[in-house]
Amino acid sequence: MILELMIALTIGAGLFAVGLYGALSQTNLVMIIMGVELILAAALVNLVAFWRYLHPDEPAGQMFVLIIMAVMAVEMAVGFAIAISRFRSRGSVEMEEARELKG
Amino acid sequence: MTMLALTLLSPLLAGLALLALRRAPEMIALAGIGLGFVAALAQLAGIAGGETVQIILPGLPQMPLRLIATPLTAVFSILVATVAASVVLYAVGYMRGDAERPRFFGTLLLFVAAMQALVLAGDWITVLAAWELIGFASYLLIGFWHGRAGVASAATRAFVYTRSADLGLYVGIFVLIGWAGTSEISATLAISGTPALVAGLLLLIGAMGKSAQVPMQDWLQRAMAGPTPVSALLHSATLVAAGAILLIRAAPMLPGGALLAVGLVGGVTAVITGLIALGERDLKRLLAASTASQYGLMLVAIGAGAPIAALLHLIAHAAIKSALFLGAGVFQHDRNGTGLEILAGAGRARPGIFAGFAIAALALAGLPPMAAFFSKDAILAAALGSDAAPWLLPLALAGSVLTGAYMGRALNVLWAGAPGTATAPVPLLAAGMGVLVGLAAVLGFGFGALEEFLSVEVEKPGWIVPAMGLAVGLGGLALGWFVAPARLLGPLLAPSQNGFAIAGGMDALILRPSLAIAAACERLERALFDAVMAVGRINLSFGRAARSADTDAIDWAIFGFVRRTFALGDRARRLQSGFIHRELALTVIGIALIAAALLAAPLYS
Amino acid sequence: MSVQVIFLVFFGAAAVWFGIVVFRTHSMVRSALALLFSQTAIGAMFLVMQAEFLGVLQIMMMATEMSVMAIFMVMFMMDPGGMGAMDMTHQKRLSLWAGGIGLVAAVLLVWLPDWGPIALAVPSAQQQAEDLGRELLGRSMFIFQSAALTILTAMVAATMVAIVPNAEQRK
């Protein structure tokens, strides 16, 4: 039982839970994106912990983190572009008013 | 051979053409009958030398149909042709104005064709077929005016009575064919012994039906409901002669016991029907009873062993009785009825017709030199000379007395009484009747030639028999003319007017049971029909149940399934709320499920 | 090891707490700033776990991103200052349940298995950077090329989405 690993993983779990709660409960698109940020950060924490305490010799662990970070940034950019577009066409980014895809 | 065929085919084709075309009935009828008469005459001349002509047609296996023209059958054939020609000539005038003339003449011609087939038959199958056909034609002709009350039931009775007697004919013929191995008549007549006795008695039963012998004499009187030409042709000279013809042709085969039975039946009939005739109150019914009586005398002759005497009397009677009927028809036309009260004095208004009637009546009573004198003497001689003389002779004599009695009565009624209004002349009727009256008068002189033609010997009687015959004839006439029938008959008046019905008569014994059976069969048929329809309805209800199972159950299930699918779809639509957060939540739930499935992999892999 | 544990616990708790603050506060700017601090704490955790390059990268990137996000907050929110104190949440119970179940499941997954012995030898930071560079230019080149393509596409798309309506409005 590796205490540090356990603690880091538990933190990661907590971050994940908070991020999930936020992504599901917020009405604003930007807030939802923030929740997703937190979830991704939790994944990053888990990854680094696994790298550090189980396979420190493997640079592939850090590689994974780098990739996730890069894609995170891009995802945020696209997300905000969509938010701008929506704001321009509707006047708000509230998810409560976004019913166009109703079946 | 052509003459033989023509004798049959001419009336047959004329009758069929008439029934098909329904046009010019008199022309076609006269043409058919005339041609048939000429053919019969030519045939008679053709076989004068004694040779026979045969036509063989394919029939049942090993039993071909034969038509044969021997001297005997040729004589019968010319008899039928002559009477038919005279009656058709008469009927042209009698049925004038009737709308159904084509049907009448057509059926009459078909009857003549069938009768010719019967007398010219060479094998028993032809006899059977022709026998049935003449019975059927008689039914159609008696019931010709079926719209009138009582006519249809009279025709039915006639048909049913004669048909029930035909059973004897059928069984007798089966015995003959079975025993002889062939259906040719001359071959079967060679058998002897017990089969001959049995066959003879059975043939007697068949003859009794057609010739209206006791106990089946009632149908002939009822048959008078038909038109008078029908009565003249069928019920005096041809159809009722069929029984006597049958027995005359079968006479060589009949053994002593059968002959005794024949003679007794004939004798009893002669007396009983003579009494009935005496008590009758209707002219045509009187003549009908008289016909039965005369045929009884013929059967006496056959039973006495002298079929030739029966043949002579048959020929004479044919001419006489037809003439009498034709005369009665003229009076019926005048007074519009045949009851003796109605016809009283009708003879005085038409002296010519009455003269002819009188000549025929006297001929029937047996006065010389007319035909029946010779034939009746022959019968009495035969009865005297036979083995059963103690039985046959008294019966024959009584029959002769009664003959004279009722004829005298008829003449009395027709002459005495008011003549009534003046009437129009009836040339055709008179012509037809005149031919037959003439024949009735002069046929007696031709009997010698006839005997020679047939190559038979009739023993010339001494003086006793002619004297007896004359005595009974004159005595009977006097009795009938001067004494009222009520006094003559005395206690027998009521039974005679009743037809001597015993235990309800043939009506109760034969007619009602057979009609009841027919009605029961009708009910059975109806019940079967209803049963079949019920089965059909059951099947239909199965079909309806299947259909309703299809529509209600299956369609309900299918459409219910459709409805439930739609409802499910409606509920599933709510998942597509369009809300991002809802879809996010669903995504999270989906991911959780997938993760759980992946994590539980060790459990199921 | 115990120092690492203490730091881990400290920064980890800070990260979680700031994460919760993100969603509890009514002010949008404070929300963004709280997220910034949370991400910074996570970067610090990376540093504690001796992944120096990653830690620094995290802190630098997140600082920039959160600032941008704060600007967007002010642009797009109805009430950026949070003065109205309106409840901007929906399906709260569902979210709480989801979060709770996620937490329990994750913790179970963390604490139940046996992770094996600890690895004691950690390469130096320099060595880590060198290895990372070799890894990047060697084995993971293909991944990064693909990621680069995707990133380029996403940039172009984002630009298109953000710009085009404006050009139409101008017409």
mmCIF file of C-alpha atoms in Angstrom, chain B residues 100-413:
data_model
loop_
_atom_site.group_PDB
_atom_site.id
_atom_site.type_symbol
_atom_site.label_atom_id
_atom_site.label_comp_id
_atom_site.label_asym_id
_atom_site.label_seq_id
_atom_site.Cartn_x
_atom_site.Cartn_y
_atom_site.Cartn_z
ATOM 1 C CA GLU B 100 -103.028 -25.880 -75.417
ATOM 2 C CA ARG B 101 -103.578 -27.826 -78.631
ATOM 3 C CA PRO B 102 -99.848 -28.280 -79.443
ATOM 4 C CA ARG B 103 -99.261 -29.945 -76.099
ATOM 5 C CA PHE B 104 -102.327 -32.152 -76.575
ATOM 6 C CA PHE B 105 -101.516 -33.365 -80.048
ATOM 7 C CA GLY B 106 -97.841 -33.696 -79.283
ATOM 8 C CA THR B 107 -98.477 -35.919 -76.273
ATOM 9 C CA LEU B 108 -101.085 -37.888 -78.197
ATOM 10 C CA LEU B 109 -98.618 -38.546 -81.021
ATOM 11 C CA LEU B 110 -95.953 -39.630 -78.557
ATOM 12 C CA PHE B 111 -98.472 -42.003 -77.028
ATOM 13 C CA VAL B 112 -99.259 -43.487 -80.434
ATOM 14 C CA ALA B 113 -95.549 -43.993 -81.096
ATOM 15 C CA ALA B 114 -95.100 -45.719 -77.735
ATOM 16 C CA MET B 115 -98.152 -47.917 -78.316
ATOM 17 C CA GLN B 116 -96.824 -48.975 -81.720
ATOM 18 C CA ALA B 117 -93.529 -49.823 -80.064
ATOM 19 C CA LEU B 118 -95.393 -51.939 -77.517
ATOM 20 C CA VAL B 119 -97.394 -53.970 -80.035
ATOM 21 C CA LEU B 120 -94.444 -54.405 -82.389
ATOM 22 C CA ALA B 121 -92.006 -55.313 -79.620
ATOM 23 C CA GLY B 122 -89.865 -58.367 -80.120
ATOM 24 C CA ASP B 123 -88.208 -58.498 -76.738
ATOM 25 C CA TRP B 124 -89.324 -57.912 -73.181
ATOM 26 C CA ILE B 125 -87.143 -54.883 -72.557
ATOM 27 C CA THR B 126 -88.900 -53.000 -75.334
ATOM 28 C CA VAL B 127 -92.216 -54.126 -73.871
ATOM 29 C CA LEU B 128 -91.247 -52.759 -70.467
ATOM 30 C CA ALA B 129 -90.033 -49.446 -71.842
ATOM 31 C CA ALA B 130 -93.115 -48.971 -74.020
ATOM 32 C CA TRP B 131 -95.404 -50.060 -71.157
ATOM 33 C CA GLU B 132 -94.006 -47.347 -68.939
ATOM 34 C CA LEU B 133 -94.173 -44.758 -71.709
ATOM 35 C CA ILE B 134 -97.832 -45.378 -72.449
ATOM 36 C CA GLY B 135 -98.588 -45.160 -68.743
ATOM 37 C CA PHE B 136 -96.783 -41.856 -68.516
ATOM 38 C CA ALA B 137 -98.457 -40.497 -71.653
ATOM 39 C CA SER B 138 -101.800 -41.542 -70.174
ATOM 40 C CA TYR B 139 -100.986 -39.587 -67.013
ATOM 41 C CA LEU B 140 -100.137 -36.492 -69.048
ATOM 42 C CA LEU B 141 -103.240 -36.792 -71.183
ATOM 43 C CA ILE B 142 -105.689 -37.521 -68.364
ATOM 44 C CA GLY B 143 -104.348 -34.524 -66.516
ATOM 45 C CA PHE B 144 -104.412 -32.330 -69.592
ATOM 46 C CA TRP B 145 -106.783 -29.826 -68.060
ATOM 47 C CA HIS B 146 -104.866 -29.823 -64.813
ATOM 48 C CA GLY B 147 -106.270 -26.460 -63.862
ATOM 49 C CA ARG B 148 -109.707 -27.965 -63.232
ATOM 50 C CA ALA B 149 -110.618 -29.356 -59.834
ATOM 51 C CA GLY B 150 -110.152 -33.085 -59.365
ATOM 52 C CA VAL B 151 -108.319 -33.677 -62.636
ATOM 53 C CA ALA B 152 -104.833 -33.768 -61.186
ATOM 54 C CA SER B 153 -105.819 -36.197 -58.437
ATOM 55 C CA ALA B 154 -107.571 -38.436 -60.986
ATOM 56 C CA ALA B 155 -104.455 -38.542 -63.130
ATOM 57 C CA THR B 156 -102.319 -39.289 -60.067
ATOM 58 C CA ARG B 157 -104.619 -42.088 -59.011
ATOM 59 C CA ALA B 158 -104.597 -43.631 -62.471
ATOM 60 C CA PHE B 159 -100.854 -43.468 -62.629
ATOM 61 C CA VAL B 160 -100.289 -44.854 -59.132
ATOM 62 C CA TYR B 161 -102.767 -47.750 -59.529
ATOM 63 C CA THR B 162 -101.379 -48.910 -62.856
ATOM 64 C CA ARG B 163 -97.833 -48.431 -61.645
ATOM 65 C CA SER B 164 -98.434 -50.543 -58.604
ATOM 66 C CA ALA B 165 -99.710 -53.341 -60.816
ATOM 67 C CA ASP B 166 -96.722 -52.984 -63.129
ATOM 68 C CA LEU B 167 -94.634 -54.501 -60.384
ATOM 69 C CA GLY B 168 -96.098 -57.837 -61.341
ATOM 70 C CA LEU B 169 -95.083 -57.249 -64.928
ATOM 71 C CA TYR B 170 -91.525 -56.428 -63.944
ATOM 72 C CA VAL B 171 -91.058 -59.485 -61.764
ATOM 73 C CA GLY B 172 -92.742 -61.692 -64.359
ATOM 74 C CA ILE B 173 -90.433 -60.441 -67.078
ATOM 75 C CA PHE B 174 -87.414 -60.937 -64.834
ATOM 76 C CA VAL B 175 -88.509 -64.531 -64.239
ATOM 77 C CA LEU B 176 -88.953 -65.099 -67.967
ATOM 78 C CA ILE B 177 -85.633 -63.578 -68.953
ATOM 79 C CA GLY B 178 -83.798 -65.271 -66.122
ATOM 80 C CA TRP B 179 -85.253 -68.671 -66.884
ATOM 81 C CA ALA B 180 -84.933 -68.499 -70.649
ATOM 82 C CA GLY B 181 -81.583 -66.739 -70.687
ATOM 83 C CA THR B 182 -82.653 -64.338 -73.411
ATOM 84 C CA SER B 183 -85.069 -61.467 -73.678
ATOM 85 C CA GLU B 184 -86.549 -62.373 -77.043
ATOM 86 C CA ILE B 185 -90.254 -62.960 -76.563
ATOM 87 C CA SER B 186 -90.702 -65.965 -78.794
ATOM 88 C CA ALA B 187 -87.788 -67.709 -77.140
ATOM 89 C CA THR B 188 -89.049 -67.093 -73.640
ATOM 90 C CA LEU B 189 -92.477 -68.413 -74.458
ATOM 91 C CA ALA B 190 -90.993 -71.866 -74.786
ATOM 92 C CA ILE B 191 -90.522 -72.388 -71.060
ATOM 93 C CA SER B 192 -92.857 -74.572 -69.072
ATOM 94 C CA GLY B 193 -93.460 -75.894 -65.618
ATOM 95 C CA THR B 194 -93.431 -73.899 -62.383
ATOM 96 C CA PRO B 195 -91.564 -70.905 -63.818
ATOM 97 C CA ALA B 196 -94.219 -70.648 -66.496
ATOM 98 C CA LEU B 197 -96.951 -70.685 -63.854
ATOM 99 C CA VAL B 198 -95.223 -68.077 -61.730
ATOM 100 C CA ALA B 199 -94.452 -65.891 -64.731
ATOM 101 C CA GLY B 200 -97.962 -66.269 -66.017
ATOM 102 C CA LEU B 201 -99.533 -65.179 -62.722
ATOM 103 C CA LEU B 202 -97.182 -62.209 -62.500
ATOM 104 C CA LEU B 203 -97.975 -61.153 -66.050
ATOM 105 C CA LEU B 204 -101.640 -61.441 -65.145
ATOM 106 C CA ILE B 205 -101.104 -58.963 -62.314
ATOM 107 C CA GLY B 206 -99.492 -56.511 -64.736
ATOM 108 C CA ALA B 207 -102.306 -56.995 -67.222
ATOM 109 C CA MET B 208 -104.901 -56.484 -64.516
ATOM 110 C CA GLY B 209 -103.503 -53.053 -63.805
ATOM 111 C CA LYS B 210 -103.447 -51.815 -67.369
ATOM 112 C CA SER B 211 -106.724 -53.427 -68.427
ATOM 113 C CA ALA B 212 -108.609 -52.249 -65.378
ATOM 114 C CA GLN B 213 -109.574 -55.641 -64.074
ATOM 115 C CA VAL B 214 -110.947 -56.141 -60.581
ATOM 116 C CA PRO B 215 -109.632 -55.074 -58.109
ATOM 117 C CA MET B 216 -107.971 -52.283 -60.089
ATOM 118 C CA GLN B 217 -110.907 -51.125 -62.147
ATOM 119 C CA ASP B 218 -111.435 -47.788 -60.417
ATOM 120 C CA TRP B 219 -108.691 -45.876 -62.170
ATOM 121 C CA LEU B 220 -110.365 -46.209 -65.538
ATOM 122 C CA GLN B 221 -113.492 -44.482 -64.330
ATOM 123 C CA ARG B 222 -111.467 -41.718 -62.765
ATOM 124 C CA ALA B 223 -109.546 -41.363 -66.033
ATOM 125 C CA MET B 224 -112.669 -40.024 -67.645
ATOM 126 C CA ALA B 225 -111.656 -36.626 -66.290
ATOM 127 C CA GLY B 226 -109.510 -36.261 -69.379
ATOM 128 C CA PRO B 227 -110.679 -35.003 -72.785
ATOM 129 C CA THR B 228 -112.997 -37.339 -74.670
ATOM 130 C CA PRO B 229 -110.594 -38.061 -77.566
ATOM 131 C CA VAL B 230 -108.171 -39.317 -74.918
ATOM 132 C CA SER B 231 -110.835 -41.553 -73.491
ATOM 133 C CA ALA B 232 -111.662 -42.789 -76.944
ATOM 134 C CA LEU B 233 -108.122 -43.585 -77.938
ATOM 135 C CA LEU B 234 -106.386 -44.582 -74.768
ATOM 136 C CA HIS B 235 -108.990 -45.863 -72.483
ATOM 137 C CA SER B 236 -111.020 -47.942 -74.817
ATOM 138 C CA ALA B 237 -108.878 -49.244 -77.612
ATOM 139 C CA THR B 238 -105.180 -49.004 -76.977
ATOM 140 C CA LEU B 239 -103.827 -48.496 -73.484
ATOM 141 C CA VAL B 240 -106.285 -50.802 -71.770
ATOM 142 C CA ALA B 241 -105.761 -53.219 -74.601
ATOM 143 C CA ALA B 242 -102.124 -53.489 -73.631
ATOM 144 C CA GLY B 243 -102.947 -55.912 -70.849
ATOM 145 C CA ALA B 244 -105.002 -58.119 -73.091
ATOM 146 C CA ILE B 245 -102.371 -57.921 -75.835
ATOM 147 C CA LEU B 246 -99.755 -59.014 -73.330
ATOM 148 C CA LEU B 247 -101.782 -62.043 -72.304
ATOM 149 C CA ILE B 248 -102.666 -62.916 -75.892
ATOM 150 C CA ARG B 249 -99.004 -62.943 -76.877
ATOM 151 C CA ALA B 250 -98.022 -64.894 -73.766
ATOM 152 C CA ALA B 251 -100.916 -67.347 -74.105
ATOM 153 C CA PRO B 252 -98.828 -70.195 -75.627
ATOM 154 C CA MET B 253 -96.781 -70.277 -72.455
ATOM 155 C CA LEU B 254 -99.490 -70.129 -69.811
ATOM 156 C CA PRO B 255 -100.094 -73.413 -68.030
ATOM 157 C CA GLY B 256 -103.455 -74.572 -66.818
ATOM 158 C CA GLY B 257 -103.382 -72.961 -63.398
ATOM 159 C CA ALA B 258 -102.474 -69.564 -64.823
ATOM 160 C CA LEU B 259 -105.186 -69.868 -67.446
ATOM 161 C CA LEU B 260 -107.744 -70.640 -64.751
ATOM 162 C CA ALA B 261 -106.646 -67.581 -62.801
ATOM 163 C CA VAL B 262 -106.884 -65.424 -65.922
ATOM 164 C CA GLY B 263 -110.342 -66.673 -66.707
ATOM 165 C CA LEU B 264 -111.640 -66.181 -63.204
ATOM 166 C CA VAL B 265 -110.259 -62.677 -62.928
ATOM 167 C CA GLY B 266 -111.779 -61.801 -66.257
ATOM 168 C CA GLY B 267 -115.112 -63.307 -65.403
ATOM 169 C CA VAL B 268 -115.424 -61.647 -62.022
ATOM 170 C CA THR B 269 -114.446 -58.343 -63.576
ATOM 171 C CA ALA B 270 -116.998 -58.721 -66.327
ATOM 172 C CA VAL B 271 -119.798 -59.114 -63.780
ATOM 173 C CA ILE B 272 -118.721 -56.576 -61.213
ATOM 174 C CA THR B 273 -117.876 -53.800 -63.605
ATOM 175 C CA GLY B 274 -121.052 -54.552 -65.509
ATOM 176 C CA LEU B 275 -123.014 -53.949 -62.294
ATOM 177 C CA ILE B 276 -121.042 -50.745 -61.706
ATOM 178 C CA ALA B 277 -121.826 -49.607 -65.242
ATOM 179 C CA LEU B 278 -125.485 -50.280 -64.691
ATOM 180 C CA GLY B 279 -125.568 -48.146 -61.553
ATOM 181 C CA GLU B 280 -123.542 -45.278 -63.026
ATOM 182 C CA ARG B 281 -124.984 -41.813 -63.355
ATOM 183 C CA ASP B 282 -122.323 -40.455 -65.750
ATOM 184 C CA LEU B 283 -122.193 -41.521 -69.395
ATOM 185 C CA LYS B 284 -118.428 -41.592 -69.752
ATOM 186 C CA ARG B 285 -117.950 -43.442 -66.495
ATOM 187 C CA LEU B 286 -120.559 -45.913 -67.668
ATOM 188 C CA LEU B 287 -118.609 -46.473 -70.840
ATOM 189 C CA ALA B 288 -115.396 -46.826 -68.806
ATOM 190 C CA ALA B 289 -116.903 -49.517 -66.620
ATOM 191 C CA SER B 290 -118.148 -51.147 -69.754
ATOM 192 C CA THR B 291 -114.636 -51.199 -71.145
ATOM 193 C CA ALA B 292 -113.385 -53.006 -68.076
ATOM 194 C CA SER B 293 -116.225 -55.460 -68.400
ATOM 195 C CA GLN B 294 -115.449 -56.217 -72.039
ATOM 196 C CA TYR B 295 -111.814 -56.783 -71.266
ATOM 197 C CA GLY B 296 -112.941 -59.145 -68.578
ATOM 198 C CA LEU B 297 -114.701 -61.131 -71.237
ATOM 199 C CA MET B 298 -111.518 -61.158 -73.288
ATOM 200 C CA LEU B 299 -109.615 -62.543 -70.340
ATOM 201 C CA VAL B 300 -112.290 -65.219 -69.989
ATOM 202 C CA ALA B 301 -111.568 -66.189 -73.569
ATOM 203 C CA ILE B 302 -107.855 -66.388 -72.916
ATOM 204 C CA GLY B 303 -108.481 -68.386 -69.780
ATOM 205 C CA ALA B 304 -110.681 -70.744 -71.736
ATOM 206 C CA GLY B 305 -107.749 -71.470 -73.999
ATOM 207 C CA ALA B 306 -108.859 -69.505 -77.060
ATOM 208 C CA PRO B 307 -106.746 -66.394 -77.350
ATOM 209 C CA ILE B 308 -107.903 -65.896 -80.918
ATOM 210 C CA ALA B 309 -111.422 -65.258 -79.632
ATOM 211 C CA ALA B 310 -110.004 -62.616 -77.315
ATOM 212 C CA LEU B 311 -108.160 -61.075 -80.252
ATOM 213 C CA LEU B 312 -111.299 -60.890 -82.348
ATOM 214 C CA HIS B 313 -113.230 -59.324 -79.507
ATOM 215 C CA LEU B 314 -110.405 -56.874 -78.899
ATOM 216 C CA ILE B 315 -110.521 -55.672 -82.477
ATOM 217 C CA ALA B 316 -114.283 -55.422 -82.488
ATOM 218 C CA HIS B 317 -114.381 -53.704 -79.111
ATOM 219 C CA ALA B 318 -111.773 -51.183 -80.191
ATOM 220 C CA ALA B 319 -113.874 -49.921 -83.012
ATOM 221 C CA ILE B 320 -117.152 -50.080 -81.061
ATOM 222 C CA LYS B 321 -115.996 -48.422 -77.830
ATOM 223 C CA SER B 322 -114.098 -45.680 -79.603
ATOM 224 C CA ALA B 323 -117.197 -44.898 -81.610
ATOM 225 C CA LEU B 324 -119.293 -44.820 -78.436
ATOM 226 C CA PHE B 325 -116.847 -42.451 -76.766
ATOM 227 C CA LEU B 326 -116.706 -40.156 -79.739
ATOM 228 C CA GLY B 327 -120.467 -39.991 -79.752
ATOM 229 C CA ALA B 328 -120.498 -39.257 -76.025
ATOM 230 C CA GLY B 329 -118.038 -36.472 -76.759
ATOM 231 C CA VAL B 330 -120.428 -34.877 -79.231
ATOM 232 C CA PHE B 331 -123.230 -34.949 -76.672
ATOM 233 C CA GLN B 332 -120.812 -33.579 -74.069
ATOM 234 C CA HIS B 333 -120.034 -30.687 -76.369
ATOM 235 C CA ASP B 334 -123.760 -29.994 -76.747
ATOM 236 C CA ARG B 335 -124.812 -30.165 -73.138
ATOM 237 C CA ASN B 336 -121.464 -29.201 -71.525
ATOM 238 C CA GLY B 337 -121.389 -32.190 -69.234
ATOM 239 C CA THR B 338 -121.549 -35.946 -69.134
ATOM 240 C CA GLY B 339 -123.996 -36.678 -66.356
ATOM 241 C CA LEU B 340 -126.932 -38.794 -67.498
ATOM 242 C CA GLU B 341 -129.423 -36.265 -66.181
ATOM 243 C CA ILE B 342 -127.716 -33.532 -68.196
ATOM 244 C CA LEU B 343 -127.556 -35.629 -71.325
ATOM 245 C CA ALA B 344 -131.164 -36.773 -71.214
ATOM 246 C CA GLY B 345 -132.587 -36.329 -74.674
ATOM 247 C CA ALA B 346 -129.350 -35.210 -76.277
ATOM 248 C CA GLY B 347 -129.618 -37.981 -78.799
ATOM 249 C CA ARG B 348 -132.912 -36.660 -80.087
ATOM 250 C CA ALA B 349 -131.272 -33.349 -81.020
ATOM 251 C CA ARG B 350 -128.669 -35.044 -83.177
ATOM 252 C CA PRO B 351 -130.241 -37.949 -84.936
ATOM 253 C CA GLY B 352 -127.202 -38.727 -87.089
ATOM 254 C CA ILE B 353 -124.808 -38.986 -84.217
ATOM 255 C CA PHE B 354 -127.362 -40.872 -82.184
ATOM 256 C CA ALA B 355 -127.801 -43.359 -85.011
ATOM 257 C CA GLY B 356 -124.105 -44.051 -85.026
ATOM 258 C CA PHE B 357 -124.117 -44.331 -81.251
ATOM 259 C CA ALA B 358 -127.015 -46.755 -81.420
ATOM 260 C CA ILE B 359 -125.328 -48.917 -84.049
ATOM 261 C CA ALA B 360 -122.232 -49.164 -81.889
ATOM 262 C CA ALA B 361 -124.301 -49.902 -78.793
ATOM 263 C CA LEU B 362 -126.210 -52.683 -80.464
ATOM 264 C CA ALA B 363 -122.960 -54.027 -81.805
ATOM 265 C CA LEU B 364 -121.563 -54.149 -78.319
ATOM 266 C CA ALA B 365 -124.609 -55.972 -77.038
ATOM 267 C CA GLY B 366 -123.848 -58.653 -79.594
ATOM 268 C CA LEU B 367 -126.444 -58.327 -82.271
ATOM 269 C CA PRO B 368 -125.698 -59.766 -85.693
ATOM 270 C CA PRO B 369 -124.411 -59.073 -88.243
ATOM 271 C CA MET B 370 -122.113 -56.683 -86.432
ATOM 272 C CA ALA B 371 -118.601 -57.552 -85.343
ATOM 273 C CA ALA B 372 -119.123 -58.248 -81.678
ATOM 274 C CA PHE B 373 -121.729 -60.876 -82.451
ATOM 275 C CA PHE B 374 -119.081 -63.152 -83.899
ATOM 276 C CA SER B 375 -116.483 -62.406 -81.309
ATOM 277 C CA LYS B 376 -118.879 -62.807 -78.408
ATOM 278 C CA ASP B 377 -120.047 -66.099 -79.790
ATOM 279 C CA ALA B 378 -116.446 -67.183 -80.030
ATOM 280 C CA ILE B 379 -115.926 -66.266 -76.406
ATOM 281 C CA LEU B 380 -119.028 -68.107 -75.259
ATOM 282 C CA ALA B 381 -118.051 -71.132 -77.329
ATOM 283 C CA ALA B 382 -114.607 -71.152 -75.825
ATOM 284 C CA ALA B 383 -116.038 -70.796 -72.322
ATOM 285 C CA LEU B 384 -118.423 -73.621 -72.984
ATOM 286 C CA GLY B 385 -115.742 -75.836 -74.349
ATOM 287 C CA SER B 386 -113.069 -75.164 -71.735
ATOM 288 C CA ASP B 387 -112.168 -77.271 -68.723
ATOM 289 C CA ALA B 388 -113.380 -74.657 -66.286
ATOM 290 C CA ALA B 389 -116.726 -74.266 -68.047
ATOM 291 C CA PRO B 390 -118.819 -74.430 -64.844
ATOM 292 C CA TRP B 391 -117.069 -71.265 -63.679
ATOM 293 C CA LEU B 392 -116.418 -69.400 -66.858
ATOM 294 C CA LEU B 393 -119.644 -69.862 -68.758
ATOM 295 C CA PRO B 394 -122.013 -68.380 -66.149
ATOM 296 C CA LEU B 395 -119.683 -65.432 -65.662
ATOM 297 C CA ALA B 396 -119.481 -64.827 -69.408
ATOM 298 C CA LEU B 397 -123.215 -65.042 -69.792
ATOM 299 C CA ALA B 398 -123.847 -62.686 -66.903
ATOM 300 C CA GLY B 399 -121.335 -60.266 -68.397
ATOM 301 C CA SER B 400 -123.134 -60.355 -71.707
ATOM 302 C CA VAL B 401 -126.499 -59.724 -70.081
ATOM 303 C CA LEU B 402 -125.154 -56.756 -68.242
ATOM 304 C CA THR B 403 -123.584 -55.468 -71.453
ATOM 305 C CA GLY B 404 -126.919 -55.340 -73.095
ATOM 306 C CA ALA B 405 -128.527 -53.882 -69.949
ATOM 307 C CA TYR B 406 -126.349 -50.866 -69.547
ATOM 308 C CA MET B 407 -126.214 -50.154 -73.251
ATOM 309 C CA GLY B 408 -129.988 -50.270 -73.344
ATOM 310 C CA ARG B 409 -130.142 -47.887 -70.416
ATOM 311 C CA ALA B 410 -127.739 -45.470 -72.065
ATOM 312 C CA LEU B 411 -129.778 -45.476 -75.259
ATOM 313 C CA ASN B 412 -132.940 -44.929 -73.265
ATOM 314 C CA VAL B 413 -131.574 -41.947 -71.418
#
